[in-house]
Short mmCIF file of N, CA and C and ligand atoms in Angstrom, two decimals:
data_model
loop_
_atom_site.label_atom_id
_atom_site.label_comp_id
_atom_site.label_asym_id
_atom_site.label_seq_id
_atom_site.Cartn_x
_atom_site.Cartn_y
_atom_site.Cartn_z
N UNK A 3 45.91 187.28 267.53
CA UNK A 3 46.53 185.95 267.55
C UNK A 3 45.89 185.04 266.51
N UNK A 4 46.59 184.63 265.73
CA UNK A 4 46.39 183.43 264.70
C UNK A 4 47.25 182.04 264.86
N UNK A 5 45.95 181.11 264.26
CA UNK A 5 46.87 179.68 264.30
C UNK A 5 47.35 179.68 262.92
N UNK A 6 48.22 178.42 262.97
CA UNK A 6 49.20 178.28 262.03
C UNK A 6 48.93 176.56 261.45
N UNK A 7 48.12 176.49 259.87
CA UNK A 7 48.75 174.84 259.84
C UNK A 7 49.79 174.61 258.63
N UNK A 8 50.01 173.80 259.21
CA UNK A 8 51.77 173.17 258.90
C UNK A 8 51.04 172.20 258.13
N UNK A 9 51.41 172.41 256.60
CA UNK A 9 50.71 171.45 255.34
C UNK A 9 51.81 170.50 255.28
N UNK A 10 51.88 169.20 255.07
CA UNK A 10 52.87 168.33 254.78
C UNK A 10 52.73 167.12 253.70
N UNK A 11 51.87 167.53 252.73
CA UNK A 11 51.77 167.03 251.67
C UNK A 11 52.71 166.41 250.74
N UNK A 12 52.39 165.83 250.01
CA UNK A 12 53.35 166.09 248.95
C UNK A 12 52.96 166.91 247.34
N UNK A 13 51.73 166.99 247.57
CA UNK A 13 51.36 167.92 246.80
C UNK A 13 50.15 169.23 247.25
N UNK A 14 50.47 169.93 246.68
CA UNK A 14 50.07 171.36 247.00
C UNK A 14 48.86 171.33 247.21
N UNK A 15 48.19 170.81 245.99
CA UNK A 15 46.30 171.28 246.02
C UNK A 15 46.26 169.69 246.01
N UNK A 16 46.31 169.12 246.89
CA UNK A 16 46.13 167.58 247.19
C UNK A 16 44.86 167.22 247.56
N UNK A 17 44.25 166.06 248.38
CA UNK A 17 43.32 165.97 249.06
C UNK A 17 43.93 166.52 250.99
N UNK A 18 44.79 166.37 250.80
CA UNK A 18 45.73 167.44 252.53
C UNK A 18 44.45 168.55 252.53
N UNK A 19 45.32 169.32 251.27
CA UNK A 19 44.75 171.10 250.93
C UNK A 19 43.94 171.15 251.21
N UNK A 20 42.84 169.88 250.86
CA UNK A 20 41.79 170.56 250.23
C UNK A 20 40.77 170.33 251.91
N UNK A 21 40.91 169.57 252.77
CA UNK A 21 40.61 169.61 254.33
C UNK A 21 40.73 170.58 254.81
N UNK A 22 42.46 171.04 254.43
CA UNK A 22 42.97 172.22 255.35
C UNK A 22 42.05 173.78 254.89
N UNK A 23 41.80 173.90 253.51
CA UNK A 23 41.14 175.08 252.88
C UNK A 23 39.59 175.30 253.61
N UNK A 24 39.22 173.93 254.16
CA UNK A 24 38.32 174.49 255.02
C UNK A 24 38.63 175.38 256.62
N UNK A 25 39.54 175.17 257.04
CA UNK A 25 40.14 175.94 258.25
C UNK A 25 40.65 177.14 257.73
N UNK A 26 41.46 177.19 256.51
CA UNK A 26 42.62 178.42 256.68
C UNK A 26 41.58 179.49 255.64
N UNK A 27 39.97 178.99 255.04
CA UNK A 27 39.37 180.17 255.13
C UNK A 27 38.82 181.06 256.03
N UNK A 28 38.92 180.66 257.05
CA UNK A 28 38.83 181.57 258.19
C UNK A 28 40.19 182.24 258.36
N UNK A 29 40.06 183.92 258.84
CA UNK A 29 40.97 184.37 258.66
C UNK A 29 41.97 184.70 260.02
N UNK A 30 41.67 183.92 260.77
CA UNK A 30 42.38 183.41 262.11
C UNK A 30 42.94 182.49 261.93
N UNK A 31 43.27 181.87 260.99
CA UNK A 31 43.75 180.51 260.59
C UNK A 31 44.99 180.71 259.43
N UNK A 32 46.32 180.60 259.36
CA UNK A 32 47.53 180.56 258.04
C UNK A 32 47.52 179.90 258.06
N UNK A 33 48.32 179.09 256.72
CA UNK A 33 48.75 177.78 256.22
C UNK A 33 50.00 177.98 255.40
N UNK A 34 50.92 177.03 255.38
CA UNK A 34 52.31 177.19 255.15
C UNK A 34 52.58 175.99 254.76
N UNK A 35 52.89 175.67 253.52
CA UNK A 35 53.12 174.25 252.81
C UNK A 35 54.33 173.74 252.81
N UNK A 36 55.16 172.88 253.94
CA UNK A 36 56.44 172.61 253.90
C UNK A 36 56.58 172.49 252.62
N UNK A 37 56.35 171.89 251.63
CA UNK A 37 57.04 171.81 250.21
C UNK A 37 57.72 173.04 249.86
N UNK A 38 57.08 174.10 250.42
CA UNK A 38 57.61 175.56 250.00
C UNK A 38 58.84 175.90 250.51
N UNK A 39 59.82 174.81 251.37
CA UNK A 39 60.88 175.46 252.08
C UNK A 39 61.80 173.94 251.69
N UNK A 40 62.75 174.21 252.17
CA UNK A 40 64.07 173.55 251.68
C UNK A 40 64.24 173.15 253.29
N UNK A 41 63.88 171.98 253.87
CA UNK A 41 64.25 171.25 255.05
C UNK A 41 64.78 170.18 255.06
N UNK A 42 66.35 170.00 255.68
CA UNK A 42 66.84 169.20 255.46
C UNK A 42 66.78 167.90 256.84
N UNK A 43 67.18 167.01 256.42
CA UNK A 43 66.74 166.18 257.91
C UNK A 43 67.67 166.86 259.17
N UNK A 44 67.44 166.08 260.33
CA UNK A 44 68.39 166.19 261.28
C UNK A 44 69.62 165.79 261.12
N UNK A 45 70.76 166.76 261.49
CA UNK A 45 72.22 166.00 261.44
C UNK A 45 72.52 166.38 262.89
N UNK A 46 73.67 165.43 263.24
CA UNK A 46 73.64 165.73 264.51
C UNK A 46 75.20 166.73 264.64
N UNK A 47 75.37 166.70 263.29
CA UNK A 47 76.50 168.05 263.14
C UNK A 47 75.92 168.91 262.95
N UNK A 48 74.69 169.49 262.66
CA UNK A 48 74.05 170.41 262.32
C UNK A 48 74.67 171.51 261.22
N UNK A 49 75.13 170.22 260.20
CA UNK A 49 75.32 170.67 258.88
C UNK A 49 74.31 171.72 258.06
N UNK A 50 73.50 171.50 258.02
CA UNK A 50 72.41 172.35 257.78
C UNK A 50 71.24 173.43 258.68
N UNK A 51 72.23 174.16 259.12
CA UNK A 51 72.21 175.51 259.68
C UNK A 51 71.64 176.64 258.84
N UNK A 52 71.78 176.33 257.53
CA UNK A 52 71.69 177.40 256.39
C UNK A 52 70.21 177.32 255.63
N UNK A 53 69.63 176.07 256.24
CA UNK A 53 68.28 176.10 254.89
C UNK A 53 67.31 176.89 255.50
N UNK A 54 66.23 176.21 255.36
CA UNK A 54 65.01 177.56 255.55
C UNK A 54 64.27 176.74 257.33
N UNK A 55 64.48 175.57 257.80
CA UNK A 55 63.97 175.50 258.87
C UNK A 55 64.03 176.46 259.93
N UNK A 56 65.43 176.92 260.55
CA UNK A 56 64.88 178.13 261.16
C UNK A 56 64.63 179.45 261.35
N UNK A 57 64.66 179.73 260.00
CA UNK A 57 63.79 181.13 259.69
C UNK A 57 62.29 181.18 259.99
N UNK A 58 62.06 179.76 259.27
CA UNK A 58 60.62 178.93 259.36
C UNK A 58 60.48 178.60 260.91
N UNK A 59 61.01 178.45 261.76
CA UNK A 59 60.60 178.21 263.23
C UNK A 59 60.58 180.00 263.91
N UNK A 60 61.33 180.57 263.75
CA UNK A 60 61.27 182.40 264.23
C UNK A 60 59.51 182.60 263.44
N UNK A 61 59.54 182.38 261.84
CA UNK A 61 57.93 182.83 261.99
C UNK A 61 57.05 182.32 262.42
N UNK A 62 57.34 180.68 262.71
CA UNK A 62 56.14 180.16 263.90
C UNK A 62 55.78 180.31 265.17
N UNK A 63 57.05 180.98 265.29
CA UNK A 63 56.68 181.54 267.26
C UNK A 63 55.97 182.61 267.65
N UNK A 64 55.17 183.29 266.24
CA UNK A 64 54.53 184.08 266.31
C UNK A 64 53.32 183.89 266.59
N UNK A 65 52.93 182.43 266.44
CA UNK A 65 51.53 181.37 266.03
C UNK A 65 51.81 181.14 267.99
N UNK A 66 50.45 181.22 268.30
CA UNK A 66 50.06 180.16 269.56
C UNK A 66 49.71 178.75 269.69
N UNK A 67 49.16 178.74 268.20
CA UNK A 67 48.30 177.18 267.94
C UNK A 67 49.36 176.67 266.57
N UNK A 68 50.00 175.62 266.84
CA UNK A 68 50.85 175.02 265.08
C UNK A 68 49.42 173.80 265.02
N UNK A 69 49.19 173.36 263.94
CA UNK A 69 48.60 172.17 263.48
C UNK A 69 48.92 171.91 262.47
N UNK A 70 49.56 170.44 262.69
CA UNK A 70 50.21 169.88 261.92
C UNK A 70 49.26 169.42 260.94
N UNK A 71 49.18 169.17 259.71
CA UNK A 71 48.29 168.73 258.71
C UNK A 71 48.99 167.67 257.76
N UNK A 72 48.61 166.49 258.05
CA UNK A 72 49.29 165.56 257.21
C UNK A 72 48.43 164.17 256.64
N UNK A 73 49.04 163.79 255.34
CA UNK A 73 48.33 162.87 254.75
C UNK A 73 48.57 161.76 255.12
N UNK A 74 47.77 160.60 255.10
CA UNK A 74 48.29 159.18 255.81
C UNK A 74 49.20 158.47 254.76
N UNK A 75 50.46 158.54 254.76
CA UNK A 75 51.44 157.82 254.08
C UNK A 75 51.92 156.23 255.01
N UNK A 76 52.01 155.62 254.23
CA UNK A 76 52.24 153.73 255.09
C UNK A 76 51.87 154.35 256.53
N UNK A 77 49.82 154.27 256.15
CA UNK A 77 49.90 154.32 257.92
C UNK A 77 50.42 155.30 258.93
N UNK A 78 51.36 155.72 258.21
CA UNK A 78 52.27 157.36 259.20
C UNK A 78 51.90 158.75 258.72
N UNK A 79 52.70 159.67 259.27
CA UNK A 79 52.84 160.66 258.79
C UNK A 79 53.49 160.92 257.36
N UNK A 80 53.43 161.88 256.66
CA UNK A 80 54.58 162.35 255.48
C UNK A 80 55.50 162.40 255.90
N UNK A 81 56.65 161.96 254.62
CA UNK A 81 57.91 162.24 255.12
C UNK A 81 57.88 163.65 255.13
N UNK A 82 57.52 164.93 254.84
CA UNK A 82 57.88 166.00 255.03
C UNK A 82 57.47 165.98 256.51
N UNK A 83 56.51 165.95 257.18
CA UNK A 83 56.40 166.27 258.08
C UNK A 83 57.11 165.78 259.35
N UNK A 84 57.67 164.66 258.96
CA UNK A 84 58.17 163.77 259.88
C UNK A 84 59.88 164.54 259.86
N UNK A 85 60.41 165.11 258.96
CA UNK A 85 61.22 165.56 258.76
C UNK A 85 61.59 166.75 259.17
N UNK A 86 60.47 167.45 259.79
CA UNK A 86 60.17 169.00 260.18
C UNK A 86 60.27 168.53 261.84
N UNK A 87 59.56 167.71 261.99
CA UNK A 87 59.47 167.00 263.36
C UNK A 87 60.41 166.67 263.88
N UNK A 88 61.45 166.20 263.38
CA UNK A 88 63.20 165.86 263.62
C UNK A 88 63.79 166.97 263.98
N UNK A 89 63.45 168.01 262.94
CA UNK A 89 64.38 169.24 263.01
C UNK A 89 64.15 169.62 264.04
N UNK A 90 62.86 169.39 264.92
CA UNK A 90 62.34 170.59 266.37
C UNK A 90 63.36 169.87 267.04
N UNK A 91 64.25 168.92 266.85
CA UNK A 91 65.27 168.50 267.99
C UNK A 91 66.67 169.47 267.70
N UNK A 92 66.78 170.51 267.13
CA UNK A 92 67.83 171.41 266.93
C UNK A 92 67.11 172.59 268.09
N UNK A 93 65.86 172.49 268.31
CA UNK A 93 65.75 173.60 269.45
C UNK A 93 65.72 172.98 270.45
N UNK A 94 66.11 171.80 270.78
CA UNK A 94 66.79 171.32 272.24
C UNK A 94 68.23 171.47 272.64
N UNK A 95 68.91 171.81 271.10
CA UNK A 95 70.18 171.37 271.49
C UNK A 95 70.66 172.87 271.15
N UNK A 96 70.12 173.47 269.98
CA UNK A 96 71.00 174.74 269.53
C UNK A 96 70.45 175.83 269.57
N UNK A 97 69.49 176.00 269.99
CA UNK A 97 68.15 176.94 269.85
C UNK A 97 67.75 176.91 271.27
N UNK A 98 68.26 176.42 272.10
CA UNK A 98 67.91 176.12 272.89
C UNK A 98 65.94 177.58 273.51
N UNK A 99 66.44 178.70 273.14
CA UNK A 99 65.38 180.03 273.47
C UNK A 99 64.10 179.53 272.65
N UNK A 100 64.15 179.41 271.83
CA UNK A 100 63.14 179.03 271.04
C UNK A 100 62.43 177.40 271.11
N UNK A 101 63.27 176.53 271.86
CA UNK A 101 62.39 175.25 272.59
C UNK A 101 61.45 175.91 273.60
N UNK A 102 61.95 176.42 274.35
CA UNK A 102 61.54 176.84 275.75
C UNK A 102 59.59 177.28 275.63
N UNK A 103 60.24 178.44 274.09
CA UNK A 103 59.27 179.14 273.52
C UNK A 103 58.23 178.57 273.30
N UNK A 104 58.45 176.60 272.91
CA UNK A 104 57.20 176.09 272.39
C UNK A 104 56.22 175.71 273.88
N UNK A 105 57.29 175.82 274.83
CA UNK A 105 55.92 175.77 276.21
C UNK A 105 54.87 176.41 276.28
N UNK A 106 53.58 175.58 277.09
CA UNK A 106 52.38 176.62 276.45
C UNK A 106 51.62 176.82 275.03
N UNK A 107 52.57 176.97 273.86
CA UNK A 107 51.40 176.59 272.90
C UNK A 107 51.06 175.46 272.81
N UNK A 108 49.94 175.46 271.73
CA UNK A 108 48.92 174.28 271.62
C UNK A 108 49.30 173.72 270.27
N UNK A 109 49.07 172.48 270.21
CA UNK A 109 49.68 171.54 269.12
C UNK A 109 48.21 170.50 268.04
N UNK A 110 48.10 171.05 267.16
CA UNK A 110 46.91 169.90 266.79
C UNK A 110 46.96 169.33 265.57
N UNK A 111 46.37 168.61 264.89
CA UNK A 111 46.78 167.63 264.04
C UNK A 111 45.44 167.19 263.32
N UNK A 112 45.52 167.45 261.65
CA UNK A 112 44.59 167.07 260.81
C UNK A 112 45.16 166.14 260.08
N UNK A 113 44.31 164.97 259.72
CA UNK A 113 45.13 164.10 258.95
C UNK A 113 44.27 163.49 258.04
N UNK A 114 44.48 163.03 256.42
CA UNK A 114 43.52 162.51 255.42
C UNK A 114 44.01 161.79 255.26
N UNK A 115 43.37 160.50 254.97
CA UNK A 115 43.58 159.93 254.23
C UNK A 115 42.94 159.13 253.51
N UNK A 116 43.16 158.11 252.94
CA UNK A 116 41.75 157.41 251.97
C UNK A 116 40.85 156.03 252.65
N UNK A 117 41.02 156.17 253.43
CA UNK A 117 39.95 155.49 254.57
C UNK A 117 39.36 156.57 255.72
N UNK A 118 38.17 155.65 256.08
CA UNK A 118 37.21 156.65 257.32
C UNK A 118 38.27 156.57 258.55
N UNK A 119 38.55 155.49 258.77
CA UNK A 119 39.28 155.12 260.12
C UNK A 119 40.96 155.47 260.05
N UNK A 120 40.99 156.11 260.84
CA UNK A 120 42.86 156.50 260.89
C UNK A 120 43.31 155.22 261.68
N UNK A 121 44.51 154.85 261.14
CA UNK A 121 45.28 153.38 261.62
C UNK A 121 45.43 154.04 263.76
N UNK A 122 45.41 152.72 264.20
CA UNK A 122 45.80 152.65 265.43
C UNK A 122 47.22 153.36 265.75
N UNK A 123 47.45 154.30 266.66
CA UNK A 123 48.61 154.39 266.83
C UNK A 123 48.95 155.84 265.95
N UNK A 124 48.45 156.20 264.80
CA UNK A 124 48.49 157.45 263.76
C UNK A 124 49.36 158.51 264.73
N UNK A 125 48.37 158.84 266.41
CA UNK A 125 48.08 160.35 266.56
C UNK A 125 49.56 160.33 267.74
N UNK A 126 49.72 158.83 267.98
CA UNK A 126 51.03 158.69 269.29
C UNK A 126 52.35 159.83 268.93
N UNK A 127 52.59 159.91 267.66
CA UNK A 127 53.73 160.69 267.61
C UNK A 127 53.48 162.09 268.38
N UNK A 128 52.54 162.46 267.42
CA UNK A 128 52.02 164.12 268.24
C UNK A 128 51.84 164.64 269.22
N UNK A 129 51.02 163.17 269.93
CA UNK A 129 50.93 163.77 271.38
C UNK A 129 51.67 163.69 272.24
N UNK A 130 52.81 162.75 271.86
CA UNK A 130 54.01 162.56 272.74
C UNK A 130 54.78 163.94 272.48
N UNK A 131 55.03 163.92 271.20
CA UNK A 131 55.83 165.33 271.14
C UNK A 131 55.46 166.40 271.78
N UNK A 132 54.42 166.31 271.63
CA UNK A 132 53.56 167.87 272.31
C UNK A 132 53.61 168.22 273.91
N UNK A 133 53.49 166.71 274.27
CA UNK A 133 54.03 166.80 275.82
C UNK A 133 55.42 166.73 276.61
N UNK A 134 55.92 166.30 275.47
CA UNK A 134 57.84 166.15 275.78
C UNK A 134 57.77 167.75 275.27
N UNK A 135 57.50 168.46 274.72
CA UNK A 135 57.66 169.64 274.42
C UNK A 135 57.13 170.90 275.42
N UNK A 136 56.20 170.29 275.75
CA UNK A 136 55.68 170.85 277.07
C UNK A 136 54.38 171.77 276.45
N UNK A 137 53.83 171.44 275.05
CA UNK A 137 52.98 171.86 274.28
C UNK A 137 51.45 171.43 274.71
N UNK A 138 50.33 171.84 274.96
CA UNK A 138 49.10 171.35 275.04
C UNK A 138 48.55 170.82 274.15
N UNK A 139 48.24 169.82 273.57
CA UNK A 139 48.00 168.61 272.28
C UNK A 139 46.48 168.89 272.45
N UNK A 140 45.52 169.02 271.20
CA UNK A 140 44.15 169.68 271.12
C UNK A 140 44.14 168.66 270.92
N UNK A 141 44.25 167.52 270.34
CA UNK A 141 43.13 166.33 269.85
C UNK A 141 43.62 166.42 267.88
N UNK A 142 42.83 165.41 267.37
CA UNK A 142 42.81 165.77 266.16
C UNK A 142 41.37 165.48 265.50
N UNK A 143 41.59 165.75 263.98
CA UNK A 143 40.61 165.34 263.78
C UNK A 143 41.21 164.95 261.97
N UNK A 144 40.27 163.65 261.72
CA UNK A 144 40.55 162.91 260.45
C UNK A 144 39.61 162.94 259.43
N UNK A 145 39.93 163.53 257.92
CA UNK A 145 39.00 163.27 257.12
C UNK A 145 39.89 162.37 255.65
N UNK A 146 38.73 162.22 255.32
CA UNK A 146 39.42 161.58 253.60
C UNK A 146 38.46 161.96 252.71
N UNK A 147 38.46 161.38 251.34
CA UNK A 147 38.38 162.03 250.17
C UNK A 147 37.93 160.91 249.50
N UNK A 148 36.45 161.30 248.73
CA UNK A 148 35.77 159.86 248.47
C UNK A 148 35.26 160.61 246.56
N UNK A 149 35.55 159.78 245.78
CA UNK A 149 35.22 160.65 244.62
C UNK A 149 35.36 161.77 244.25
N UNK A 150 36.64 162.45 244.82
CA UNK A 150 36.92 163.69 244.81
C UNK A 150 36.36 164.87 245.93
N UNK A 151 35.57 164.29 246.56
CA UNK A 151 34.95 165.42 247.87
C UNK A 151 35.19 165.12 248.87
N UNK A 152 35.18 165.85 249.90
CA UNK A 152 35.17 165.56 251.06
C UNK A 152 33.58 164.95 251.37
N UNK A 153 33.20 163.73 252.26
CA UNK A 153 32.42 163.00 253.07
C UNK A 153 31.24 163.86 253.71
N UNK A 154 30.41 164.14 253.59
CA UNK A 154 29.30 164.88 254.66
C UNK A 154 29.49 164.55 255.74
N UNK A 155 29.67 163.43 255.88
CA UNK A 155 29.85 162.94 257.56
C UNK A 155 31.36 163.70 258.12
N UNK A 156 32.39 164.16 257.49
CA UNK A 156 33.26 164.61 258.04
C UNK A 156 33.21 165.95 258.71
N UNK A 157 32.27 166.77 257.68
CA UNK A 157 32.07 168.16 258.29
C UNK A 157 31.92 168.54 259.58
N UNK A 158 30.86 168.25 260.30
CA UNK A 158 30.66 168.46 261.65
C UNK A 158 32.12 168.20 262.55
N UNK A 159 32.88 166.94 262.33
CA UNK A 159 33.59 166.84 263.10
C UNK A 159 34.85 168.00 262.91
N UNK A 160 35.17 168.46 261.44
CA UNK A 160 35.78 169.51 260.90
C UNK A 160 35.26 170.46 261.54
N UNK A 161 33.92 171.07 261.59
CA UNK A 161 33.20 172.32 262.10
C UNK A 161 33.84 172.60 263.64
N UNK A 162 33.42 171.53 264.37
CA UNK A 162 33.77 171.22 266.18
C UNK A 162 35.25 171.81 266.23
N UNK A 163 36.69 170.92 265.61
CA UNK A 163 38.01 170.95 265.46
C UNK A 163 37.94 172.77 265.47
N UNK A 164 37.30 173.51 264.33
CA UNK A 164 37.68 174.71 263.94
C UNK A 164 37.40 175.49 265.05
N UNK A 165 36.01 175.43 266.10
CA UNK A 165 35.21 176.22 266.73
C UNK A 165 36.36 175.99 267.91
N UNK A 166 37.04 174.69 268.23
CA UNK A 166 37.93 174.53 269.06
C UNK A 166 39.35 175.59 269.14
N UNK A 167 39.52 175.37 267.67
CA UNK A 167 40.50 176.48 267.67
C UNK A 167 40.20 177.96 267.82
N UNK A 168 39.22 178.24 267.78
CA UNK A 168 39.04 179.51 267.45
C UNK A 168 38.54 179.65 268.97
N UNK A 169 38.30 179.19 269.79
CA UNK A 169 37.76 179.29 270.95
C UNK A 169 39.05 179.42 271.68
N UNK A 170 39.84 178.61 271.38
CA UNK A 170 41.37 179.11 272.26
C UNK A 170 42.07 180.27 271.81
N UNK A 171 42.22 180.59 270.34
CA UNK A 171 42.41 182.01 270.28
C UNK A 171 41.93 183.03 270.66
N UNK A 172 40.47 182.96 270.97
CA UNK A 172 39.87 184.25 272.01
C UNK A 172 39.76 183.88 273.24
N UNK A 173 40.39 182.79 273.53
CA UNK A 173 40.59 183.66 275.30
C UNK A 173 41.60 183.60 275.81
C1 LIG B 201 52.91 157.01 249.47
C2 LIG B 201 51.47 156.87 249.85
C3 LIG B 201 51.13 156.03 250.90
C4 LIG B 201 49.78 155.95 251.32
N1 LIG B 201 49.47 155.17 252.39
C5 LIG B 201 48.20 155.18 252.88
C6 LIG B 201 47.86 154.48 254.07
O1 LIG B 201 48.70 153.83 254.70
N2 LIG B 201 46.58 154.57 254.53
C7 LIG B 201 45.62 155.31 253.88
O2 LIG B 201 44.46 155.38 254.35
N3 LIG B 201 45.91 155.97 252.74
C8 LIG B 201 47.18 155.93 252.24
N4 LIG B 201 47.49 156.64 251.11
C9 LIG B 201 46.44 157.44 250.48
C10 LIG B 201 46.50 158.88 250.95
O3 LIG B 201 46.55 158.99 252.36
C11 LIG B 201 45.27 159.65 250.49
O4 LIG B 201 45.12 159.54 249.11
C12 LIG B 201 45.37 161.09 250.91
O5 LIG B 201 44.10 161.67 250.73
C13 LIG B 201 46.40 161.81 250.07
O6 LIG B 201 46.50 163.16 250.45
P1 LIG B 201 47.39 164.16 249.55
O7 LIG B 201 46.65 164.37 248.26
O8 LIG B 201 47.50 165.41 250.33
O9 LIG B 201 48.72 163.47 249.35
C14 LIG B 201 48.80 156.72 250.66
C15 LIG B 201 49.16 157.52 249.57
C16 LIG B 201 50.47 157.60 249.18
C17 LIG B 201 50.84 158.51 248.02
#
C-alpha cells in the first residue's frame, strides 16, 4: 500500500515540488501533478465525461492515503486543485461506486506558501470534504520557501507529517 500526493501547482518544480520531493522520496509515497492531466471544471451536464479526471480517479482508488498538496494562492487553495475538488462531486452523482470507495481512506494536506503562518480558515475546505466524504482527514502540515530553501524550522514538522503517513500504511 502506497500514498498518493495530489500536486496542484501551477508549476512543476515550484516551491509546491519542492516540499512534496521531500515525502515522495520515500518510496511509499507517489506524486501526480494535476498540471499533467486535462481537468475540466464541474458541469452539471457532465459535458466532460471524456477528459482525464476519471481515469485519474480509477488510479487513485488504488491509494489508501490522497494528500492533497497545494500552494497558497489569495489565501486559498490552487485553482487546479480546487477544480479537482469540484470534480469529486461527479462521484456523488455519476460514479456513484467509486464515492462510496472514498469511505475509509485518509485525506491529508500539504500546503506552501510564502509566509510561516497559513491564513485562518486555509485547512476548512479539506476537512469538511473529507468528512462529508466519509474520509479520515490526517491533519496537515505547512511549509514555505525563504531564499530559495526550505526553513530548518519546517523539517521536523515535515519529518512527524511523513512518519504519520507511513505509520498508517503499516498497519
Ligand atoms: C497567484 C498567487 C497568489 C498568491 N497568494 C498568496 C497568499 O495569499 N498567501 C501567501 O502566503 N502566498 C501567496 N502566494 C505565494 C505562493 O504561495 C508561494 O510563492 C508558494 O511558495 C508558491 O508555490 P509554487 O511555486 O508551487 O506555486 C501567491 C502566489 C501566487 C502566484
Amino acid at each position: 500500500m502506497k500514498a498518493i500526493i495530489i500536486q496542484g501547482s501551477s508549476r512543476r518544480d515550484g516551491n509546491t515540488s519542492k516540499i512534496c520531493d521531500l515525502f515522495s522520496i520515500n518510496q511509499s509515497i507517489d506524486m501526480l501533478h494535476l498540471s499533467d492531466y486535462q481537468i475540466g471544471h464541474f458541469d452539471y451536464e457532465f459535458q466532460n465525461l471524456e477528459d482525464d479526471f476519471h481515469p485519474l480517479i480509477q488510479k487513485l482508488m488504488h491509494y489508501p492515503i490522497w494528500v492533497f498538496a497545494t500552494p497558497v494562492y489569495w489565501y486559498s487553495m490552487s485553482g487546479r486543485t480546487k477544480v479537482f475538488l469540484d470534480r469529486i462531486s461527479d462521484l456523488l452523482k455519476i460514479d456513484k461506486e467509486s464515492g462510496r470507495k472514498l469511505r475509509g481512506k485518509s485525506l491529508g494536506l500539504i500546503t506552501c506558501g510564502s509566509e510561516a503562518k497559513l491564513n485562518k480558515g486555509f485547512t476548512i475546505p479539506f476537512q469538511l470534504s473529507a468528512e462529508y466524504l466519509g474520509m479520515d482527514y490526517l491533519g496537515d502540515v505547512h511549509g514555505w520557501i525563504e531564499n530559495s530553501e526550505i526553513p530548518a524550522q519546517v523539517m521536523p514538522e515535515i519529518e512527524a507529517y511523513l512518519q504519520k503517513i507511513l505509520t498508517i500504511l503499516a498497519s
